[in-house]
């Protein structure tokens, strides 16, 4: 801290109409918009900072991290300069700007920060032609609730100026404290650059039996693993936790150098994009495989020979085996949560354990209230996200360590664990079709007409014959969620059709894909008989998909011949 105080400037600006957070306080747009549109990023950062009450903002501590994608360093510098100008007293930032989303949640909770700003577009591609995003997490470490997102949006629509210290420069590579004297500020502004892994690793040590996992990965008959960080934020975490701490060979971890464009790949851990891992697992050399998305909150599990564990199955299997984890043996299990589109496999486990299941809209923010109130111990979504009340975010590496703990305790392979689960609870065949990049007006009319059709009383009892299958409708609704903690009502969260055999069809309009719109179609069918557990999911679900396409007319109305992505 040398020389003259750094000036604080107020810069005039004009609002943008498209800065409504898409849920959880996040704004995701093409990188070119953030980079090229005048004041686009400062406007949104100012709206986020102004959403924090002035009394809480002055002198407070916040956490800042990114998944390392293109434009992150520039954006981090702007966030720091604006935080200083807006009265934030201290920022905790990961070295080189890197912090996984679970690590941000962890640090916020550990140091009781006022909140955190995460620069990520999750599983979307990076680079100049990719996507960029800004996400705001609140003081409990979780995504901003809708009331905060609404406040951010209202501020963004009327913003006239933002505060910034353009001459403030920080060294993101140097661990330790940096202090800056600002004009008209009584106390210096402080930035602390921290190791991105250490605080989060310390939390994991309190949850798991690291010795047991290490014995699995290093002892006689060791489990050979293959873990793909997909050139996102998780590289340092995989190396430090799985390799350095738990003894997995260094070559177990691949694509562990964070790259601005994720190596030109789509950092989305599913069978469509994690093909490098899938091919390696198909060779039979490795008994366990995992991949993570760009910011580390989503994951995929594969067994030997590429055996795929669906996210909904993974959630249910974790729930059924929580006794393998020291944390849950100590804390107990109070309840489970799942998003409405997620398969009902979790519900069958919950019934056997005599614990409640909370069915919420899609979006992790809905789980935070449940966990804060002590109602929910484990929650998950079909979109490859699972977590527990140790944080207020989904947590990919945590889920991988849970799986390794289960394997160690049960002394079974991934496939054996899954098949045993199916034998006990039945198999839920499940599939999601994404129709991406659609015109918002088109999707509005499709969903409007579909809602009118399926919620009409005459739709109940209708029968659909597809081949030898006959499906009878027993329930339909437009999903509405009443938060059991504060009574908040969230409406129009997807259309549900439930058939007499417990099969489900769900249509949901997704708002997480930037300027264009996405319709997601979900199909689920339950099979109790073990002789029917070896079928291909799409073959089982094809009659349901045919019904969905017939009643929605989505191909005819969008001009599409099929979905963009199938998971």
Coordinates of C-alpha atoms in Angstrom, one line a residue:
X1 CA 0.0 0.0 0.0
X2 CA 2.1 2.8 -1.3
X3 CA 1.6 6.3 -2.9
X4 CA -1.5 8.4 -3.2
X5 CA -5.0 7.0 -2.4
X6 CA -6.7 5.3 -5.4
X7 CA -9.5 7.4 -6.8
X8 CA -13.1 6.1 -6.7
X9 CA -15.0 7.1 -9.8
X10 CA -18.7 7.2 -10.6
X11 CA -19.3 6.3 -14.3
X12 CA -22.6 7.2 -16.1
X13 CA -24.3 4.3 -17.8
X14 CA -27.6 3.3 -19.3
X15 CA -29.6 0.1 -18.5
X16 CA -29.9 -3.0 -20.6
X17 CA -33.3 -4.7 -20.7
X18 CA -32.0 -8.3 -20.8
X19 CA -30.2 -8.6 -17.5
X20 CA -32.8 -10.6 -15.7
X21 CA -31.0 -13.4 -13.7
X22 CA -32.2 -16.8 -14.9
X23 CA -32.5 -18.2 -11.4
X24 CA -30.0 -18.4 -8.6
X25 CA -28.8 -14.8 -9.3
X26 CA -27.1 -15.8 -12.5
X27 CA -26.7 -14.1 -15.8
X28 CA -25.5 -16.3 -18.7
X29 CA -24.9 -14.8 -22.2
X30 CA -22.6 -15.1 -25.2
X31 CA -19.1 -14.0 -24.2
X32 CA -19.1 -11.3 -27.0
X33 CA -22.0 -9.5 -25.3
X34 CA -20.0 -9.2 -22.0
X35 CA -16.9 -8.3 -23.8
X36 CA -18.2 -6.0 -26.5
X37 CA -21.3 -4.3 -25.2
X38 CA -20.4 -1.0 -23.4
X39 CA -20.8 -1.4 -19.6
X40 CA -22.6 -4.7 -19.9
X41 CA -20.6 -6.4 -17.2
X42 CA -20.3 -3.4 -14.9
X43 CA -24.0 -2.8 -15.0
X44 CA -24.8 -6.3 -13.8
X45 CA -22.0 -6.3 -11.2
X46 CA -23.3 -2.9 -9.8
X47 CA -26.9 -4.3 -9.8
X48 CA -25.6 -7.3 -7.7
X49 CA -23.7 -5.2 -5.3
X50 CA -26.5 -2.7 -4.9
X51 CA -28.9 -5.6 -4.1
X52 CA -27.0 -6.0 -0.8
X53 CA -28.3 -3.6 1.8
X54 CA -25.9 -0.7 2.3
X55 CA -25.5 -1.5 6.1
X56 CA -24.5 -5.1 5.2
X57 CA -22.3 -4.1 2.3
X58 CA -20.1 -1.6 4.0
X59 CA -16.9 -3.2 5.2
X60 CA -18.2 -6.7 4.5
X61 CA -16.3 -9.7 3.2
X62 CA -17.1 -11.4 -0.2
X63 CA -15.7 -14.3 -2.1
X64 CA -14.8 -14.2 -5.8
X65 CA -14.0 -17.1 -8.1
X66 CA -14.2 -18.3 -11.6
X67 CA -14.0 -21.5 -13.7
X68 CA -11.1 -20.1 -15.7
X69 CA -12.9 -19.6 -18.9
X70 CA -12.1 -16.8 -21.5
X71 CA -12.7 -13.3 -20.2
X72 CA -12.5 -14.4 -16.5
X73 CA -9.3 -12.5 -15.7
X74 CA -10.6 -9.3 -17.1
X75 CA -14.0 -9.8 -15.4
X76 CA -12.3 -10.6 -12.1
X77 CA -10.4 -7.3 -12.2
X78 CA -13.6 -5.4 -12.9
X79 CA -15.3 -7.1 -10.0
X80 CA -12.4 -6.3 -7.7
X81 CA -12.4 -2.6 -8.8
X82 CA -16.1 -2.3 -8.3
X83 CA -16.3 -4.1 -5.0
X84 CA -13.7 -1.7 -3.6
X85 CA -15.6 1.3 -4.9
X86 CA -18.8 0.0 -3.4
X87 CA -17.5 -0.3 0.1
X88 CA -16.7 -4.0 0.3
X89 CA -14.0 -4.3 2.9
X90 CA -12.3 -7.6 1.9
X91 CA -12.3 -10.0 -1.0
X92 CA -11.2 -13.6 -0.8
X93 CA -10.1 -14.8 -4.3
X94 CA -8.7 -18.1 -5.5
X95 CA -5.2 -18.1 -6.8
X96 CA -5.2 -17.1 -10.5
X97 CA -8.9 -16.3 -10.1
X98 CA -9.8 -20.0 -9.9
X99 CA -12.4 -21.4 -7.4
X100 CA -14.9 -24.1 -8.0
X101 CA -18.5 -23.3 -7.3
X102 CA -18.6 -25.8 -4.3
X103 CA -15.4 -24.2 -3.0
X104 CA -17.0 -20.7 -3.1
X105 CA -19.9 -22.0 -1.1
X106 CA -17.6 -23.6 1.3
X107 CA -15.5 -20.5 1.9
X108 CA -18.6 -18.2 2.2
X109 CA -19.9 -20.5 5.0
X110 CA -16.5 -20.9 6.6
X111 CA -15.7 -17.2 7.0
X112 CA -19.3 -16.0 7.3
X113 CA -19.0 -13.8 4.2
X114 CA -21.8 -11.6 2.9
X115 CA -21.9 -13.6 -0.3
X116 CA -19.8 -14.5 -3.4
X117 CA -19.6 -13.8 -7.1
X118 CA -18.8 -16.7 -9.4
X119 CA -17.7 -16.1 -13.0
X120 CA -18.9 -19.2 -14.8
X121 CA -21.3 -20.3 -17.5
X122 CA -21.4 -23.8 -15.9
X123 CA -21.2 -26.6 -18.5
X124 CA -21.5 -24.2 -21.6
X125 CA -18.5 -23.9 -24.0
X126 CA -15.9 -21.2 -23.4
X127 CA -13.7 -19.1 -25.6
X128 CA -14.5 -15.8 -27.5
X129 CA -17.3 -17.6 -29.3
X130 CA -18.6 -19.4 -26.2
X131 CA -20.6 -18.3 -23.2
X132 CA -19.8 -16.3 -20.1
X133 CA -21.7 -15.9 -16.9
X134 CA -21.9 -14.2 -13.5
X135 CA -23.6 -15.9 -10.6
X136 CA -24.3 -14.4 -7.1
X137 CA -24.4 -16.6 -4.0
X138 CA -25.8 -15.2 -0.8
X139 CA -24.6 -15.5 2.8
X140 CA -25.7 -19.1 3.3
X141 CA -23.3 -20.1 0.5
X142 CA -26.2 -21.0 -1.9
X143 CA -27.5 -19.4 -5.1
X144 CA -29.5 -16.3 -4.7
X145 CA -33.2 -16.9 -4.0
X146 CA -35.8 -15.5 -6.4
X147 CA -36.5 -12.5 -4.3
X148 CA -32.8 -11.4 -4.6
X149 CA -32.7 -12.2 -8.3
X150 CA -35.8 -10.0 -8.8
X151 CA -34.2 -7.2 -6.9
X152 CA -31.1 -7.4 -9.0
X153 CA -33.2 -7.3 -12.2
X154 CA -35.2 -4.3 -11.0
X155 CA -32.0 -2.4 -10.2
X156 CA -30.5 -3.3 -13.6
X157 CA -33.6 -1.8 -15.4
X158 CA -33.1 1.6 -13.8
X159 CA -29.3 1.8 -13.3
X160 CA -27.8 5.2 -14.2
X161 CA -24.2 4.9 -12.9
X162 CA -21.7 2.5 -11.4
X163 CA -18.8 3.0 -9.0
X164 CA -15.3 1.7 -9.8
X165 CA -11.6 2.1 -9.0
X166 CA -10.1 1.7 -12.4
X167 CA -6.5 2.3 -11.2
X168 CA -6.7 -0.6 -8.7
X169 CA -4.5 -3.5 -9.8
X170 CA -4.1 -6.9 -8.1
X171 CA -1.7 -9.8 -8.6
X172 CA -4.0 -12.9 -8.8
X173 CA -1.0 -15.2 -8.9
X174 CA 0.5 -14.2 -5.5
X175 CA -0.8 -15.9 -2.4
X176 CA -1.4 -13.7 0.6
X177 CA -2.8 -10.3 1.5
X178 CA -2.8 -7.1 -0.7
X179 CA -4.1 -3.8 0.7
X180 CA -5.1 -0.6 -1.0
X181 CA -5.8 2.9 0.3
X182 CA -8.8 4.4 -1.4
X183 CA -10.0 8.0 -1.6
X184 CA -12.6 8.9 1.0
X185 CA -12.3 5.5 2.7
X186 CA -11.3 5.3 6.4
X187 CA -10.0 1.7 6.2
X188 CA -7.9 0.1 3.5
X189 CA -9.5 -2.3 1.0
X190 CA -8.0 -5.8 1.4
X191 CA -7.7 -8.6 -1.1
X192 CA -6.6 -12.1 0.1
X193 CA -5.4 -14.6 -2.6
X194 CA -5.9 -18.1 -1.3
X195 CA -5.1 -21.6 -2.4
X196 CA -8.3 -22.7 -4.3
X197 CA -8.3 -26.2 -2.8
X198 CA -7.2 -26.0 0.8
X199 CA -10.3 -24.7 2.7
X200 CA -12.6 -27.0 0.7
X201 CA -10.2 -30.0 1.2
X202 CA -10.3 -29.4 5.0
X203 CA -14.1 -29.7 4.9
X204 CA -13.9 -32.9 2.9
X205 CA -11.6 -34.4 5.6
X206 CA -14.4 -33.9 8.1
X207 CA -16.9 -35.7 6.0
X208 CA -15.1 -38.8 4.7
X209 CA -12.8 -41.5 6.0
X210 CA -9.8 -40.6 3.8
X211 CA -7.9 -43.6 5.0
X212 CA -10.5 -46.0 3.8
X213 CA -10.6 -44.3 0.4
X214 CA -6.8 -44.3 0.2
X215 CA -6.7 -48.0 0.9
X216 CA -9.1 -48.6 -1.9
X217 CA -7.0 -46.6 -4.4
X218 CA -3.5 -47.8 -3.2
X219 CA -3.8 -51.1 -1.4
X220 CA -3.7 -54.7 -2.7
X221 CA -6.1 -55.1 -5.6
X222 CA -6.4 -51.4 -5.8
X223 CA -9.2 -49.8 -7.8
X224 CA -7.9 -48.2 -11.0
X225 CA -9.7 -44.9 -11.6
X226 CA -9.9 -42.4 -14.5
X227 CA -11.0 -38.9 -13.8
X228 CA -11.6 -36.2 -16.4
X229 CA -11.5 -32.6 -15.3
X230 CA -12.5 -31.5 -18.9
X231 CA -10.0 -28.6 -18.7
X232 CA -12.2 -26.8 -16.3
X233 CA -11.7 -25.6 -12.8
X234 CA -11.5 -29.1 -11.3
X235 CA -8.0 -29.9 -12.4
X236 CA -6.2 -28.6 -9.3
X237 CA -8.9 -30.2 -7.1
X238 CA -8.6 -33.7 -8.7
X239 CA -4.8 -33.6 -8.5
X240 CA -4.6 -32.4 -4.9
X241 CA -7.4 -34.5 -3.4
X242 CA -7.5 -37.7 -5.4
X243 CA -3.8 -37.9 -6.4
X244 CA -1.8 -36.1 -3.7
X245 CA -4.1 -36.8 -0.7
X246 CA -5.7 -40.1 -1.6
X247 CA -2.9 -41.7 -3.5
X248 CA -4.4 -42.2 -6.9
X249 CA -1.6 -42.4 -9.6
X250 CA -1.0 -39.1 -11.3
X251 CA -2.0 -40.6 -14.7
X252 CA -5.5 -41.3 -13.2
X253 CA -6.3 -37.7 -13.8
X254 CA -6.7 -36.3 -17.3
X255 CA -7.4 -32.9 -18.8
X256 CA -6.4 -31.2 -15.5
X257 CA -5.0 -28.0 -16.8
X258 CA -7.7 -25.3 -16.8
X259 CA -8.0 -23.7 -20.3
X260 CA -9.9 -20.6 -21.3
X261 CA -11.7 -22.6 -24.1
X262 CA -11.7 -26.0 -22.3
X263 CA -9.5 -27.4 -25.0
X264 CA -12.2 -26.5 -27.6
X265 CA -14.6 -29.0 -25.9
X266 CA -18.0 -28.7 -24.3
X267 CA -17.3 -29.1 -20.5
X268 CA -20.4 -31.0 -19.9
X269 CA -20.1 -34.4 -18.1
X270 CA -22.4 -36.6 -20.0
X271 CA -22.2 -39.4 -22.6
X272 CA -22.5 -36.9 -25.5
X273 CA -19.4 -34.7 -24.5
X274 CA -17.3 -36.8 -22.1
X275 CA -16.3 -39.1 -24.9
X276 CA -12.6 -39.2 -24.0
X277 CA -13.4 -40.7 -20.6
X278 CA -16.1 -43.0 -22.1
X279 CA -13.7 -44.5 -24.6
X280 CA -11.1 -45.1 -21.9
X281 CA -13.6 -46.8 -19.7
X282 CA -14.9 -49.0 -22.5
X283 CA -11.4 -50.6 -22.7
X284 CA -11.9 -52.3 -19.3
X285 CA -8.7 -51.2 -17.7
X286 CA -10.4 -48.9 -15.2
X287 CA -13.0 -49.8 -12.6
X288 CA -14.2 -46.3 -11.9
X289 CA -14.5 -43.2 -14.0
X290 CA -15.8 -39.7 -13.4
X291 CA -16.0 -36.4 -15.2
X292 CA -16.8 -32.9 -14.0
X293 CA -18.2 -29.8 -15.7
X294 CA -16.4 -26.4 -16.0
X295 CA -17.2 -25.1 -12.5
X296 CA -17.1 -28.4 -10.6
X297 CA -20.7 -28.8 -9.4
X298 CA -21.8 -31.5 -11.9
X299 CA -20.4 -34.9 -12.3
X300 CA -20.8 -38.2 -14.2
X301 CA -20.0 -41.7 -12.9
X302 CA -19.0 -44.6 -15.2
X303 CA -18.1 -48.2 -14.2
X304 CA -15.8 -50.7 -15.9
X305 CA -16.5 -51.2 -19.6
X306 CA -18.2 -47.8 -19.8
X307 CA -21.2 -48.8 -17.6
X308 CA -23.2 -45.6 -17.2
X309 CA -24.8 -44.5 -13.9
X310 CA -27.7 -42.1 -14.6
X311 CA -27.8 -39.0 -12.4
X312 CA -31.2 -40.1 -10.9
X313 CA -29.9 -43.6 -10.1
X314 CA -26.7 -42.1 -8.7
X315 CA -28.8 -39.9 -6.3
X316 CA -30.9 -42.8 -5.2
X317 CA -27.9 -45.1 -4.7
X318 CA -26.1 -42.5 -2.7
X319 CA -29.2 -42.1 -0.5
X320 CA -29.5 -45.8 0.1
X321 CA -25.8 -46.0 1.2
X322 CA -25.3 -42.9 3.3
X323 CA -24.4 -45.1 6.2
X324 CA -21.0 -45.6 4.5
X325 CA -20.1 -41.9 5.1
X326 CA -18.9 -40.9 8.6
X327 CA -20.6 -37.5 8.3
X328 CA -24.1 -39.1 8.0
X329 CA -23.5 -41.7 10.6
X330 CA -22.8 -38.8 13.0
X331 CA -25.4 -36.3 11.7
X332 CA -28.2 -38.6 10.8
X333 CA -30.5 -38.3 7.8
X334 CA -33.5 -35.9 8.1
X335 CA -34.9 -35.9 4.6
X336 CA -34.2 -35.9 0.8
X337 CA -34.9 -33.4 -1.9
X338 CA -35.1 -33.7 -5.7
X339 CA -36.2 -31.5 -8.5
X340 CA -39.6 -32.4 -10.0
X341 CA -38.1 -33.6 -13.3
X342 CA -35.7 -36.0 -11.5
X343 CA -36.8 -39.6 -11.5
X344 CA -38.8 -40.9 -8.6
X345 CA -36.1 -43.6 -7.8
X346 CA -35.1 -41.5 -4.8
X347 CA -38.7 -41.7 -3.5
X348 CA -38.6 -45.5 -3.2
X349 CA -35.4 -45.3 -1.1
X350 CA -36.9 -42.6 1.1
X351 CA -40.0 -44.7 1.7
X352 CA -37.8 -47.7 2.8
X353 CA -35.9 -45.4 5.1
X354 CA -39.0 -43.7 6.4
X355 CA -37.7 -40.2 5.6
X356 CA -39.6 -37.4 3.7
X357 CA -38.9 -36.4 0.1
X358 CA -39.3 -32.8 -1.0
X359 CA -40.1 -32.3 -4.6
X360 CA -38.9 -28.8 -5.8
X361 CA -38.7 -26.9 -9.1
X362 CA -35.4 -27.2 -11.0
X363 CA -32.7 -25.0 -9.5
X364 CA -30.5 -25.6 -6.5
X365 CA -31.7 -22.4 -4.7
X366 CA -34.9 -24.3 -3.7
X367 CA -32.9 -26.8 -1.7
X368 CA -31.2 -24.1 0.4
X369 CA -34.2 -23.3 2.5
X370 CA -34.9 -27.0 3.2
X371 CA -31.3 -27.5 4.3
X372 CA -31.1 -24.3 6.4
X373 CA -34.2 -25.3 8.2
X374 CA -32.8 -28.8 8.9
X375 CA -35.4 -30.6 6.8
X376 CA -33.0 -32.0 4.1
X377 CA -29.8 -33.9 4.3
X378 CA -29.3 -34.9 0.6
X379 CA -30.6 -33.5 -2.6
X380 CA -30.1 -33.8 -6.3
X381 CA -31.2 -33.1 -9.9
X382 CA -31.3 -35.1 -13.1
X383 CA -28.9 -32.7 -14.7
X384 CA -25.9 -34.4 -13.1
X385 CA -25.9 -32.5 -9.8
X386 CA -26.0 -34.0 -6.3
X387 CA -25.1 -32.5 -2.9
X388 CA -25.8 -32.5 0.8
X389 CA -26.1 -30.1 3.7
X390 CA -22.3 -29.7 4.1
X391 CA -22.7 -26.9 1.5
X392 CA -25.5 -25.0 -0.3
X393 CA -24.4 -26.0 -3.8
X394 CA -24.2 -29.3 -5.7
X395 CA -20.8 -30.7 -5.4
X396 CA -19.2 -33.0 -8.0
X397 CA -16.1 -34.1 -6.1
X398 CA -18.1 -34.7 -3.0
X399 CA -20.3 -37.1 -5.0
X400 CA -17.3 -38.9 -6.4
X401 CA -15.9 -39.4 -2.9
X402 CA -19.2 -40.7 -1.8
X403 CA -19.1 -43.3 -4.6
X404 CA -15.6 -44.3 -3.7
X405 CA -16.7 -44.7 -0.1
X406 CA -19.6 -46.9 -1.1
X407 CA -17.3 -49.1 -3.3
X408 CA -14.9 -49.4 -0.4
X409 CA -17.6 -50.4 2.1
X410 CA -19.5 -52.8 -0.1
X411 CA -16.5 -54.3 -1.9
X412 CA -18.4 -54.3 -5.2
X413 CA -18.0 -52.8 -8.6
X414 CA -20.0 -49.9 -9.8
X415 CA -22.1 -52.1 -12.0
X416 CA -22.7 -54.6 -9.1
X417 CA -23.8 -51.8 -6.8
X418 CA -26.3 -50.4 -9.4
X419 CA -27.7 -53.8 -10.3
X420 CA -28.2 -54.7 -6.6
X421 CA -30.0 -51.4 -6.2
X422 CA -32.3 -52.2 -9.1
X423 CA -33.0 -55.7 -7.8
X424 CA -34.1 -54.2 -4.4
X425 CA -36.0 -51.1 -5.6
X426 CA -36.7 -51.7 -9.3
X427 CA -35.3 -49.8 -12.2
X428 CA -36.4 -46.4 -13.3
X429 CA -35.8 -46.0 -17.1
X430 CA -35.3 -42.3 -17.7
X431 CA -34.4 -40.0 -20.6
X432 CA -34.2 -36.3 -21.3
X433 CA -34.6 -34.7 -24.7
X434 CA -33.3 -31.1 -25.1
X435 CA -34.6 -28.9 -27.9
X436 CA -32.1 -26.0 -27.7
X437 CA -31.8 -22.7 -29.4
X438 CA -35.5 -22.2 -30.1
X439 CA -37.3 -18.9 -30.6
X440 CA -38.7 -17.8 -27.2
X441 CA -42.0 -16.8 -28.8
X442 CA -42.3 -20.3 -30.4
X443 CA -41.6 -22.0 -27.1
X444 CA -44.1 -19.8 -25.3
X445 CA -47.0 -20.8 -27.6
X446 CA -46.0 -24.5 -27.6
X447 CA -46.1 -24.6 -23.8
X448 CA -49.2 -22.5 -23.6
X449 CA -51.1 -24.8 -25.9
X450 CA -49.8 -27.9 -24.2
X451 CA -50.8 -26.6 -20.8
X452 CA -54.3 -26.0 -22.1
X453 CA -54.5 -29.5 -23.5
X454 CA -53.2 -31.5 -20.6
X455 CA -54.8 -29.6 -17.7
X456 CA -58.2 -29.8 -19.2
X457 CA -60.4 -32.2 -17.2
X458 CA -61.2 -34.3 -20.2
X459 CA -57.5 -35.2 -20.6
X460 CA -57.7 -37.4 -17.4
X461 CA -58.6 -40.9 -18.3
X462 CA -57.4 -40.6 -21.9
X463 CA -55.7 -43.7 -23.3
X464 CA -52.8 -43.7 -25.7
X465 CA -52.0 -47.0 -27.6
X466 CA -48.5 -47.3 -29.0
X467 CA -47.7 -50.8 -30.4
X468 CA -48.6 -53.3 -27.7
X469 CA -48.5 -50.6 -25.0
X470 CA -51.6 -48.7 -23.7
X471 CA -51.0 -45.8 -21.4
X472 CA -53.9 -44.4 -19.3
X473 CA -53.6 -40.8 -17.9
X474 CA -54.3 -40.6 -14.2
X475 CA -52.9 -37.2 -13.3
X476 CA -51.8 -34.0 -15.0
X477 CA -50.8 -30.6 -13.6
X478 CA -48.7 -27.5 -14.1
X479 CA -46.2 -28.0 -11.3
X480 CA -46.5 -25.5 -8.4
X481 CA -44.2 -25.5 -5.4
X482 CA -45.1 -24.1 -2.0
X483 CA -41.9 -23.8 0.1
X484 CA -42.6 -25.6 3.4
X485 CA -40.3 -23.2 5.2
X486 CA -41.5 -19.7 4.3
X487 CA -44.7 -20.4 2.2
X488 CA -43.3 -18.9 -1.0
X489 CA -45.2 -20.1 -4.0
X490 CA -43.5 -20.8 -7.3
X491 CA -45.8 -21.5 -10.2
X492 CA -45.5 -22.8 -13.8
X493 CA -42.5 -25.0 -13.2
X494 CA -43.3 -27.7 -15.8
X495 CA -46.2 -29.8 -17.1
X496 CA -46.6 -33.3 -15.7
X497 CA -48.5 -36.2 -17.1
X498 CA -48.6 -39.3 -14.9
X499 CA -49.9 -42.7 -16.3
X500 CA -51.5 -45.6 -14.4
X501 CA -48.3 -47.6 -14.5
X502 CA -46.4 -44.7 -12.8
X503 CA -44.8 -43.7 -16.0
X504 CA -44.3 -39.9 -16.4
X505 CA -43.9 -37.4 -19.1
X506 CA -42.7 -33.9 -18.2
X507 CA -42.4 -30.8 -20.4
X508 CA -40.3 -27.9 -19.1
X509 CA -39.2 -24.6 -20.5
X510 CA -35.6 -23.9 -19.5
X511 CA -34.4 -20.4 -18.9
X512 CA -30.7 -21.2 -18.4
X513 CA -29.5 -21.0 -22.0
X514 CA -29.0 -17.3 -22.6
X515 CA -30.9 -15.4 -25.3
X516 CA -32.6 -18.4 -26.9
X517 CA -35.0 -20.9 -25.3
X518 CA -34.9 -24.6 -24.6
X519 CA -37.7 -27.0 -24.1
X520 CA -36.8 -30.1 -22.2
X521 CA -38.8 -33.3 -22.5
X522 CA -38.5 -36.0 -19.8
X523 CA -39.7 -39.6 -19.9
X524 CA -39.7 -42.1 -17.1
X525 CA -40.9 -45.7 -16.9
X526 CA -40.6 -48.0 -13.9
X527 CA -39.7 -51.7 -14.2
X528 CA -40.0 -53.9 -11.0
X529 CA -39.2 -57.2 -12.6
X530 CA -35.4 -58.0 -12.6
X531 CA -35.8 -59.8 -16.0
X532 CA -36.6 -56.4 -17.5
X533 CA -33.6 -54.5 -16.1
X534 CA -31.2 -55.0 -19.1
X535 CA -33.1 -53.1 -21.8
X536 CA -31.9 -50.0 -23.6
X537 CA -33.6 -46.9 -22.0
X538 CA -34.6 -45.3 -25.3
X539 CA -36.2 -48.6 -26.5
X540 CA -38.2 -48.8 -23.2
X541 CA -39.2 -45.2 -23.4
X542 CA -39.9 -44.9 -27.1
X543 CA -43.7 -45.4 -26.7
X544 CA -43.8 -42.5 -24.2
X545 CA -41.7 -40.3 -26.4
X546 CA -44.1 -41.0 -29.3
X547 CA -47.0 -39.8 -27.1
X548 CA -45.1 -36.7 -26.1
X549 CA -44.3 -35.8 -29.7
X550 CA -47.9 -36.4 -30.8
X551 CA -49.5 -34.2 -28.2
X552 CA -46.9 -31.4 -28.2
X553 CA -46.3 -31.3 -32.0
X554 CA -42.8 -30.0 -31.2
X555 CA -41.2 -31.2 -34.4
X556 CA -43.9 -29.7 -36.6
X557 CA -43.9 -26.4 -34.7
X558 CA -40.2 -25.9 -34.5
X559 CA -39.1 -27.4 -37.8
X560 CA -36.8 -29.7 -35.9
X561 CA -36.4 -33.4 -36.8
X562 CA -35.2 -34.3 -33.3
X563 CA -33.7 -33.0 -30.1
X564 CA -30.3 -31.3 -29.9
X565 CA -29.1 -33.4 -27.0
X566 CA -30.3 -36.7 -25.5
X567 CA -29.2 -37.6 -21.9

